[in-house]
Amino acid sequence: MFKKINQATTKPIVWSQYTADVLWTDEHIAKQMLSFHLNPDLSLASRTASFIEESVAWLVSEFKLNETSQVIDFGCGPGLYTHRIKAKGIGTVVGLDFSSNSLSYASEQAKQANLAIEYNYGNYLEYSDTRKFDLITLVMCDLCALNPDQRALLYTKFKSLLAPNGSIALDVYTATRFASQNESLELEKNSMNGFWSEKDYWCIKSSFKYEDEKVTLDQYVISQEDKEWSVFNWLQHFTIEELSQELATHGLEVKSTYSDLKGTPYQDGDEMALVIGHKSEA
Ligand SMILES: C[S@@+](CC[C@H](N)C(=O)[O-])C[C@H]1O[C@@H](n2cnc3c(N)ncnc32)[C@H](O)[C@@H]1O
């Protein structure tokens, strides 16, 4: 028991495990995530419905999207943004996701509304396309869940998919949020209302901070009668300067900053939204 608890609560090396796919592809968990996405009043897996409405209206007007524009949404989930964008008459709308549960929902909604949205199932880090997009979106701070190598891969992909005057719109967690996070340890039976499994389980949740890297980790060790498994939720936090440096090495730069993807003027807070484009020639 001593050994097991020690193992379950030891701080791992930063970014040493990747389990985000478990969260979005395990059948039981994916169902719970979809119900969070579809609750219009919750801002857990997606933002609230009213936020998304305003956000889509802002994206369409800010980037002057029209019937000839090409838009691609990385991690589109159940299509809450893609659906609304296409419904505004925008030309090509593509959604990428590796949650088959969420994508089936998105495709069904598009079919019912007679909207020609292209949904592609798979890991967006492996996506390729010869088209150039006027707008690339990555919303709900998804960039923060990727380790530095995965982010580098994504920036390379963005660079090659972005039209010459195209824009990338994304949001991230900030250094301000990082400063307010604390390390903690919790043990709970069937925690988060049975989120992790329909069978009984014990969950040890350890929250860690990595000061030098501005990374937090929520580590869940879940023990059931017949199995034990772990989930690692890493989150990178950024300053504008740090993110700008990462982007610069991939020929991209921050063009403007906001508080959110509704275009709210920038103010220091837990999250910020950025519009990114090709780096101007010096
Ligand atoms: C926090 S949710 C946000 C969903 C959507 N953007 C929204 O705001 O409603 C993150 C989504 O990204 C997807 N995702 C995460 N990593 C992915 C990857 N490497 N490839 C494809 N999809 C990914 C998940 O399946 C999930 O649907």
mmCIF file of C-alpha atoms and ligand atoms in Angstrom:
data_model
loop_
_atom_site.group_PDB
_atom_site.id
_atom_site.type_symbol
_atom_site.label_atom_id
_atom_site.label_comp_id
_atom_site.label_asym_id
_atom_site.label_seq_id
_atom_site.Cartn_x
_atom_site.Cartn_y
_atom_site.Cartn_z
ATOM 1 C CA MET A 1 0.000 0.000 0.000
ATOM 2 C CA PHE A 2 2.803 2.447 1.009
ATOM 3 C CA LYS A 3 4.648 1.784 -2.238
ATOM 4 C CA LYS A 4 1.494 2.129 -4.335
ATOM 5 C CA ILE A 5 0.433 5.418 -2.771
ATOM 6 C CA ASN A 6 3.967 6.725 -3.147
ATOM 7 C CA GLN A 7 3.943 5.811 -6.811
ATOM 8 C CA ALA A 8 0.522 7.327 -7.402
ATOM 9 C CA THR A 9 1.496 10.651 -5.838
ATOM 10 C CA THR A 10 5.082 11.128 -7.050
ATOM 11 C CA LYS A 11 5.580 14.200 -9.209
ATOM 12 C CA PRO A 12 6.355 13.008 -12.745
ATOM 13 C CA ILE A 13 8.901 14.604 -15.069
ATOM 14 C CA VAL A 14 7.224 17.459 -16.915
ATOM 15 C CA TRP A 15 5.353 16.325 -20.068
ATOM 16 C CA SER A 16 6.517 12.718 -19.499
ATOM 17 C CA GLN A 17 3.142 11.117 -20.400
ATOM 18 C CA TYR A 18 0.421 11.960 -22.943
ATOM 19 C CA THR A 19 -3.090 10.682 -22.244
ATOM 20 C CA ALA A 20 -5.327 13.389 -23.769
ATOM 21 C CA ASP A 21 -6.657 10.769 -26.192
ATOM 22 C CA VAL A 22 -8.117 8.776 -23.236
ATOM 23 C CA LEU A 23 -10.147 11.796 -22.206
ATOM 24 C CA TRP A 24 -11.716 12.225 -25.631
ATOM 25 C CA THR A 25 -11.855 8.673 -26.974
ATOM 26 C CA ASP A 26 -12.702 6.335 -24.036
ATOM 27 C CA GLU A 27 -16.365 5.477 -24.629
ATOM 28 C CA HIS A 28 -17.696 6.270 -21.139
ATOM 29 C CA ILE A 29 -15.609 9.439 -20.703
ATOM 30 C CA ALA A 30 -16.322 10.666 -24.263
ATOM 31 C CA LYS A 31 -20.068 10.433 -23.532
ATOM 32 C CA GLN A 32 -19.648 12.556 -20.409
ATOM 33 C CA MET A 33 -17.513 15.068 -22.291
ATOM 34 C CA LEU A 34 -20.154 15.330 -25.035
ATOM 35 C CA SER A 35 -22.853 16.035 -22.470
ATOM 36 C CA PHE A 36 -20.629 18.799 -21.002
ATOM 37 C CA HIS A 37 -20.114 20.223 -24.518
ATOM 38 C CA LEU A 38 -23.828 20.250 -25.198
ATOM 39 C CA ASN A 39 -24.880 21.875 -21.942
ATOM 40 C CA PRO A 40 -25.415 25.471 -23.145
ATOM 41 C CA ASP A 41 -24.921 26.849 -19.624
ATOM 42 C CA LEU A 42 -21.635 25.105 -18.776
ATOM 43 C CA SER A 43 -18.182 26.399 -19.681
ATOM 44 C CA LEU A 44 -16.311 23.134 -19.112
ATOM 45 C CA ALA A 45 -15.615 21.275 -22.359
ATOM 46 C CA SER A 46 -16.954 24.101 -24.556
ATOM 47 C CA ARG A 47 -17.948 27.623 -23.646
ATOM 48 C CA THR A 48 -21.561 28.628 -23.057
ATOM 49 C CA ALA A 49 -23.926 28.866 -26.035
ATOM 50 C CA SER A 50 -24.202 32.664 -25.772
ATOM 51 C CA PHE A 51 -20.402 33.002 -25.732
ATOM 52 C CA ILE A 52 -20.109 30.822 -28.842
ATOM 53 C CA GLU A 53 -22.783 32.861 -30.684
ATOM 54 C CA GLU A 54 -20.917 36.093 -29.969
ATOM 55 C CA SER A 55 -17.577 34.525 -30.769
ATOM 56 C CA VAL A 56 -18.718 33.250 -34.180
ATOM 57 C CA ALA A 57 -20.263 36.644 -35.006
ATOM 58 C CA TRP A 58 -16.959 38.329 -34.102
ATOM 59 C CA LEU A 59 -14.810 35.857 -36.070
ATOM 60 C CA VAL A 60 -16.966 36.247 -39.204
ATOM 61 C CA SER A 61 -16.911 40.049 -39.083
ATOM 62 C CA GLU A 62 -13.289 40.516 -37.886
ATOM 63 C CA PHE A 63 -11.883 38.238 -40.608
ATOM 64 C CA LYS A 64 -14.417 39.359 -43.236
ATOM 65 C CA LEU A 65 -15.441 35.784 -43.956
ATOM 66 C CA ASN A 66 -17.761 35.234 -46.910
ATOM 67 C CA GLU A 67 -18.991 32.581 -49.337
ATOM 68 C CA THR A 68 -15.505 32.140 -50.814
ATOM 69 C CA SER A 69 -13.586 31.934 -47.518
ATOM 70 C CA GLN A 70 -11.948 28.713 -46.295
ATOM 71 C CA VAL A 71 -12.030 27.997 -42.564
ATOM 72 C CA ILE A 72 -10.611 25.069 -40.593
ATOM 73 C CA ASP A 73 -11.278 24.335 -36.904
ATOM 74 C CA PHE A 74 -8.710 22.181 -35.064
ATOM 75 C CA GLY A 75 -10.395 20.122 -32.305
ATOM 76 C CA CYS A 76 -13.896 21.072 -33.454
ATOM 77 C CA GLY A 77 -15.571 18.669 -30.972
ATOM 78 C CA PRO A 78 -19.345 18.476 -31.602
ATOM 79 C CA GLY A 79 -19.123 21.306 -34.156
ATOM 80 C CA LEU A 80 -20.480 24.158 -32.051
ATOM 81 C CA TYR A 81 -18.334 26.686 -33.965
ATOM 82 C CA THR A 82 -18.136 25.013 -37.408
ATOM 83 C CA HIS A 83 -21.929 24.607 -37.544
ATOM 84 C CA ARG A 84 -22.587 28.245 -36.720
ATOM 85 C CA ILE A 85 -19.870 29.468 -39.099
ATOM 86 C CA LYS A 86 -21.242 27.447 -42.011
ATOM 87 C CA ALA A 87 -24.800 28.551 -41.176
ATOM 88 C CA LYS A 88 -23.604 32.123 -41.821
ATOM 89 C CA GLY A 89 -22.988 31.166 -45.455
ATOM 90 C CA ILE A 90 -19.194 30.785 -45.251
ATOM 91 C CA GLY A 91 -17.648 28.915 -48.214
ATOM 92 C CA THR A 92 -15.540 25.973 -47.035
ATOM 93 C CA VAL A 93 -15.712 24.872 -43.401
ATOM 94 C CA VAL A 94 -13.584 21.966 -42.176
ATOM 95 C CA GLY A 95 -13.618 20.451 -38.677
ATOM 96 C CA LEU A 96 -10.947 18.086 -37.297
ATOM 97 C CA ASP A 97 -11.278 15.924 -34.206
ATOM 98 C CA PHE A 98 -10.263 12.528 -32.816
ATOM 99 C CA SER A 99 -13.404 12.046 -30.718
ATOM 100 C CA SER A 100 -15.633 9.872 -32.909
ATOM 101 C CA ASN A 101 -18.501 10.451 -30.491
ATOM 102 C CA SER A 102 -18.328 14.236 -30.871
ATOM 103 C CA LEU A 103 -17.765 14.057 -34.634
ATOM 104 C CA SER A 104 -20.781 11.764 -35.162
ATOM 105 C CA TYR A 105 -22.892 14.308 -33.323
ATOM 106 C CA ALA A 106 -21.419 17.147 -35.414
ATOM 107 C CA SER A 107 -22.007 15.299 -38.713
ATOM 108 C CA GLU A 108 -25.581 14.403 -37.776
ATOM 109 C CA GLN A 109 -26.333 18.044 -36.890
ATOM 110 C CA ALA A 110 -24.853 19.229 -40.191
ATOM 111 C CA LYS A 111 -26.893 16.662 -42.107
ATOM 112 C CA GLN A 112 -30.111 17.686 -40.388
ATOM 113 C CA ALA A 113 -29.462 21.373 -41.094
ATOM 114 C CA ASN A 114 -28.345 20.629 -44.671
ATOM 115 C CA LEU A 115 -24.963 22.265 -44.083
ATOM 116 C CA ALA A 116 -22.027 21.011 -46.166
ATOM 117 C CA ILE A 117 -19.336 20.934 -43.478
ATOM 118 C CA GLU A 118 -16.304 18.664 -43.958
ATOM 119 C CA TYR A 119 -15.579 16.700 -40.820
ATOM 120 C CA ASN A 120 -12.342 14.725 -40.659
ATOM 121 C CA TYR A 121 -11.794 12.123 -37.986
ATOM 122 C CA GLY A 122 -8.224 11.750 -36.692
ATOM 123 C CA ASN A 123 -5.328 13.281 -34.815
ATOM 124 C CA TYR A 124 -4.995 16.863 -36.021
ATOM 125 C CA LEU A 125 -1.233 16.664 -35.542
ATOM 126 C CA GLU A 126 -1.255 14.232 -38.479
ATOM 127 C CA TYR A 127 -3.660 16.147 -40.734
ATOM 128 C CA SER A 128 -2.575 17.226 -44.190
ATOM 129 C CA ASP A 129 -4.327 19.262 -46.875
ATOM 130 C CA THR A 130 -3.178 21.114 -49.981
ATOM 131 C CA ARG A 131 -5.709 23.935 -49.526
ATOM 132 C CA LYS A 132 -4.813 27.268 -47.910
ATOM 133 C CA PHE A 133 -7.162 28.582 -45.228
ATOM 134 C CA ASP A 134 -8.222 32.167 -44.521
ATOM 135 C CA LEU A 135 -8.968 31.326 -40.900
ATOM 136 C CA ILE A 136 -7.601 28.550 -38.677
ATOM 137 C CA THR A 137 -9.153 28.217 -35.213
ATOM 138 C CA LEU A 138 -8.062 26.302 -32.108
ATOM 139 C CA VAL A 139 -10.412 27.230 -29.286
ATOM 140 C CA MET A 140 -10.899 26.431 -25.588
ATOM 141 C CA CYS A 141 -7.169 26.706 -24.793
ATOM 142 C CA ASP A 142 -6.373 23.439 -26.575
ATOM 143 C CA LEU A 143 -2.866 24.595 -27.467
ATOM 144 C CA CYS A 144 -2.076 24.455 -23.740
ATOM 145 C CA ALA A 145 -2.605 20.679 -23.592
ATOM 146 C CA LEU A 146 0.195 20.049 -26.101
ATOM 147 C CA ASN A 147 3.847 19.517 -25.144
ATOM 148 C CA PRO A 148 6.578 21.640 -26.800
ATOM 149 C CA ASP A 149 7.258 19.053 -29.553
ATOM 150 C CA GLN A 150 3.549 18.719 -30.351
ATOM 151 C CA ARG A 151 3.193 22.512 -30.430
ATOM 152 C CA ALA A 152 6.131 22.768 -32.846
ATOM 153 C CA LEU A 153 4.450 20.203 -35.103
ATOM 154 C CA LEU A 154 1.194 22.144 -34.961
ATOM 155 C CA TYR A 155 2.843 25.493 -35.812
ATOM 156 C CA THR A 156 4.509 23.869 -38.846
ATOM 157 C CA LYS A 157 1.102 22.578 -39.920
ATOM 158 C CA PHE A 158 -0.530 25.984 -39.360
ATOM 159 C CA LYS A 159 2.208 27.677 -41.382
ATOM 160 C CA SER A 160 1.667 25.381 -44.356
ATOM 161 C CA LEU A 161 -2.163 25.569 -44.213
ATOM 162 C CA LEU A 162 -2.436 29.345 -43.783
ATOM 163 C CA ALA A 163 -3.335 31.523 -46.794
ATOM 164 C CA PRO A 164 -0.900 34.442 -47.423
ATOM 165 C CA ASN A 165 -3.190 36.932 -45.627
ATOM 166 C CA GLY A 166 -4.860 34.324 -43.445
ATOM 167 C CA SER A 167 -5.258 34.401 -39.656
ATOM 168 C CA ILE A 168 -5.046 31.904 -36.828
ATOM 169 C CA ALA A 169 -7.361 32.619 -33.895
ATOM 170 C CA LEU A 170 -6.701 30.787 -30.650
ATOM 171 C CA ASP A 171 -6.921 31.225 -26.894
ATOM 172 C CA VAL A 172 -4.471 30.184 -24.157
ATOM 173 C CA TYR A 173 -3.980 30.187 -20.401
ATOM 174 C CA THR A 174 -1.781 32.960 -19.035
ATOM 175 C CA ALA A 175 1.071 33.364 -16.562
ATOM 176 C CA THR A 176 -1.491 35.152 -14.346
ATOM 177 C CA ARG A 177 -3.558 31.960 -14.108
ATOM 178 C CA PHE A 178 -0.418 29.932 -13.413
ATOM 179 C CA ALA A 179 0.462 32.162 -10.439
ATOM 180 C CA SER A 180 -2.916 31.416 -8.830
ATOM 181 C CA GLN A 181 -2.650 27.604 -9.100
ATOM 182 C CA ASN A 182 -1.782 25.471 -6.064
ATOM 183 C CA GLU A 183 -0.425 21.975 -5.562
ATOM 184 C CA SER A 184 -2.859 19.611 -3.828
ATOM 185 C CA LEU A 185 -3.725 15.980 -3.156
ATOM 186 C CA GLU A 186 -7.213 14.429 -2.946
ATOM 187 C CA LEU A 187 -8.625 10.936 -2.541
ATOM 188 C CA GLU A 188 -12.267 10.339 -3.404
ATOM 189 C CA LYS A 189 -14.519 7.405 -4.244
ATOM 190 C CA ASN A 190 -16.342 7.728 -7.608
ATOM 191 C CA SER A 191 -15.052 11.309 -7.794
ATOM 192 C CA MET A 192 -16.584 13.864 -10.172
ATOM 193 C CA ASN A 193 -19.937 12.036 -10.046
ATOM 194 C CA GLY A 194 -18.670 8.840 -11.667
ATOM 195 C CA PHE A 195 -16.935 10.732 -14.485
ATOM 196 C CA TRP A 196 -14.096 8.226 -14.919
ATOM 197 C CA SER A 197 -16.088 4.975 -15.071
ATOM 198 C CA GLU A 198 -19.563 3.529 -14.701
ATOM 199 C CA LYS A 199 -18.052 0.996 -12.260
ATOM 200 C CA ASP A 200 -16.964 1.942 -8.718
ATOM 201 C CA TYR A 201 -13.462 3.393 -8.416
ATOM 202 C CA TRP A 202 -11.114 5.290 -6.141
ATOM 203 C CA CYS A 203 -9.384 8.328 -7.579
ATOM 204 C CA ILE A 204 -6.171 9.893 -6.305
ATOM 205 C CA LYS A 205 -5.849 13.348 -7.806
ATOM 206 C CA SER A 206 -2.488 15.092 -7.462
ATOM 207 C CA SER A 207 -2.054 18.621 -8.756
ATOM 208 C CA PHE A 208 1.514 19.743 -9.445
ATOM 209 C CA LYS A 209 3.177 22.938 -10.603
ATOM 210 C CA TYR A 210 6.349 23.174 -12.698
ATOM 211 C CA GLU A 211 7.559 26.695 -11.994
ATOM 212 C CA ASP A 212 10.353 26.898 -14.579
ATOM 213 C CA GLU A 213 8.130 25.730 -17.427
ATOM 214 C CA LYS A 214 4.844 27.399 -16.261
ATOM 215 C CA VAL A 215 3.128 24.034 -16.595
ATOM 216 C CA THR A 216 0.496 22.536 -14.287
ATOM 217 C CA LEU A 217 -0.471 18.889 -14.086
ATOM 218 C CA ASP A 218 -3.648 17.306 -12.752
ATOM 219 C CA GLN A 219 -2.751 13.648 -12.413
ATOM 220 C CA TYR A 220 -5.572 11.167 -11.821
ATOM 221 C CA VAL A 221 -4.774 7.612 -10.721
ATOM 222 C CA ILE A 222 -7.965 5.599 -10.980
ATOM 223 C CA SER A 223 -8.230 2.209 -9.266
ATOM 224 C CA GLN A 224 -11.078 -0.134 -10.053
ATOM 225 C CA GLU A 225 -11.618 -3.704 -8.904
ATOM 226 C CA ASP A 226 -10.208 -5.035 -12.166
ATOM 227 C CA LYS A 227 -7.854 -2.324 -13.404
ATOM 228 C CA GLU A 228 -5.793 0.727 -12.548
ATOM 229 C CA TRP A 229 -5.071 3.572 -14.939
ATOM 230 C CA SER A 230 -3.826 7.130 -14.996
ATOM 231 C CA VAL A 231 -4.754 10.325 -16.766
ATOM 232 C CA PHE A 232 -2.377 13.274 -17.055
ATOM 233 C CA ASN A 233 -3.882 16.685 -17.795
ATOM 234 C CA TRP A 234 -0.965 19.020 -18.493
ATOM 235 C CA LEU A 235 -1.513 22.709 -19.112
ATOM 236 C CA GLN A 236 1.040 25.117 -20.502
ATOM 237 C CA HIS A 237 0.611 28.754 -19.467
ATOM 238 C CA PHE A 238 2.028 31.534 -21.614
ATOM 239 C CA THR A 239 3.100 35.138 -21.592
ATOM 240 C CA ILE A 240 2.607 36.950 -24.912
ATOM 241 C CA GLU A 241 6.410 37.153 -25.240
ATOM 242 C CA GLU A 242 6.908 33.401 -24.713
ATOM 243 C CA LEU A 243 4.262 32.457 -27.227
ATOM 244 C CA SER A 244 5.607 35.021 -29.699
ATOM 245 C CA GLN A 245 9.072 33.438 -29.426
ATOM 246 C CA GLU A 246 7.712 29.954 -30.120
ATOM 247 C CA LEU A 247 5.769 31.224 -33.127
ATOM 248 C CA ALA A 248 8.695 33.218 -34.552
ATOM 249 C CA THR A 249 10.772 30.074 -35.057
ATOM 250 C CA HIS A 250 7.960 28.812 -37.299
ATOM 251 C CA GLY A 251 7.564 31.980 -39.362
ATOM 252 C CA LEU A 252 4.442 33.118 -37.498
ATOM 253 C CA GLU A 253 3.749 36.167 -35.353
ATOM 254 C CA VAL A 254 1.108 37.587 -33.035
ATOM 255 C CA LYS A 255 -0.859 40.286 -34.874
ATOM 256 C CA SER A 256 -3.266 41.239 -32.070
ATOM 257 C CA THR A 257 -4.276 40.237 -28.549
ATOM 258 C CA TYR A 258 -7.690 40.123 -26.875
ATOM 259 C CA SER A 259 -9.116 38.857 -23.613
ATOM 260 C CA ASP A 260 -11.199 36.253 -25.424
ATOM 261 C CA LEU A 261 -12.330 35.082 -28.837
ATOM 262 C CA LYS A 262 -15.286 37.470 -28.777
ATOM 263 C CA GLY A 263 -12.832 40.292 -29.437
ATOM 264 C CA THR A 264 -13.015 41.746 -25.900
ATOM 265 C CA PRO A 265 -10.121 44.253 -25.578
ATOM 266 C CA TYR A 266 -7.034 42.756 -23.932
ATOM 267 C CA GLN A 267 -6.835 42.928 -20.156
ATOM 268 C CA ASP A 268 -4.650 40.814 -17.901
ATOM 269 C CA GLY A 269 -6.614 37.714 -16.786
ATOM 270 C CA ASP A 270 -6.553 33.907 -16.665
ATOM 271 C CA GLU A 271 -6.896 33.547 -20.430
ATOM 272 C CA MET A 272 -6.045 35.549 -23.510
ATOM 273 C CA ALA A 273 -6.900 35.241 -27.173
ATOM 274 C CA LEU A 274 -4.454 35.849 -29.990
ATOM 275 C CA VAL A 275 -4.684 36.492 -33.688
ATOM 276 C CA ILE A 276 -1.634 35.118 -35.437
ATOM 277 C CA GLY A 277 -0.463 35.466 -39.030
ATOM 278 C CA HIS A 278 2.568 34.911 -41.215
ATOM 279 C CA LYS A 279 5.635 36.765 -39.914
ATOM 280 C CA SER A 280 6.195 39.992 -41.846
ATOM 281 C CA GLU A 281 9.476 40.206 -43.727
ATOM 282 C CA ALA A 282 11.934 42.382 -41.765
HETATM 283 C C1 LIG B 1 -11.797 21.294 -24.973
HETATM 284 S S1 LIG B 1 -12.532 20.478 -26.366
HETATM 285 C C2 LIG B 1 -13.027 21.862 -27.310
HETATM 286 C C3 LIG B 1 -13.973 21.521 -28.433
HETATM 287 C C4 LIG B 1 -14.383 22.702 -29.327
HETATM 288 N N1 LIG B 1 -13.235 23.405 -29.832
HETATM 289 C C5 LIG B 1 -15.279 23.630 -28.537
HETATM 290 O O1 LIG B 1 -14.785 24.636 -28.006
HETATM 291 O O2 LIG B 1 -16.481 23.346 -28.455
HETATM 292 C C6 LIG B 1 -11.095 19.864 -27.206
HETATM 293 C C7 LIG B 1 -11.395 19.057 -28.455
HETATM 294 O O3 LIG B 1 -10.171 18.801 -29.135
HETATM 295 C C8 LIG B 1 -10.116 17.457 -29.526
HETATM 296 N N2 LIG B 1 -8.689 17.094 -29.612
HETATM 297 C C9 LIG B 1 -7.746 17.240 -28.639
HETATM 298 N N3 LIG B 1 -6.551 16.842 -29.104
HETATM 299 C C10 LIG B 1 -6.746 16.434 -30.392
HETATM 300 C C11 LIG B 1 -5.895 15.909 -31.388
HETATM 301 N N4 LIG B 1 -4.587 15.722 -31.163
HETATM 302 N N5 LIG B 1 -6.426 15.603 -32.594
HETATM 303 C C12 LIG B 1 -7.753 15.787 -32.843
HETATM 304 N N6 LIG B 1 -8.609 16.277 -31.931
HETATM 305 C C13 LIG B 1 -8.112 16.603 -30.720
HETATM 306 C C14 LIG B 1 -10.899 16.712 -28.484
HETATM 307 O O4 LIG B 1 -11.397 15.475 -28.962
HETATM 308 C C15 LIG B 1 -12.006 17.704 -28.167
HETATM 309 O O5 LIG B 1 -13.129 17.507 -28.973
#
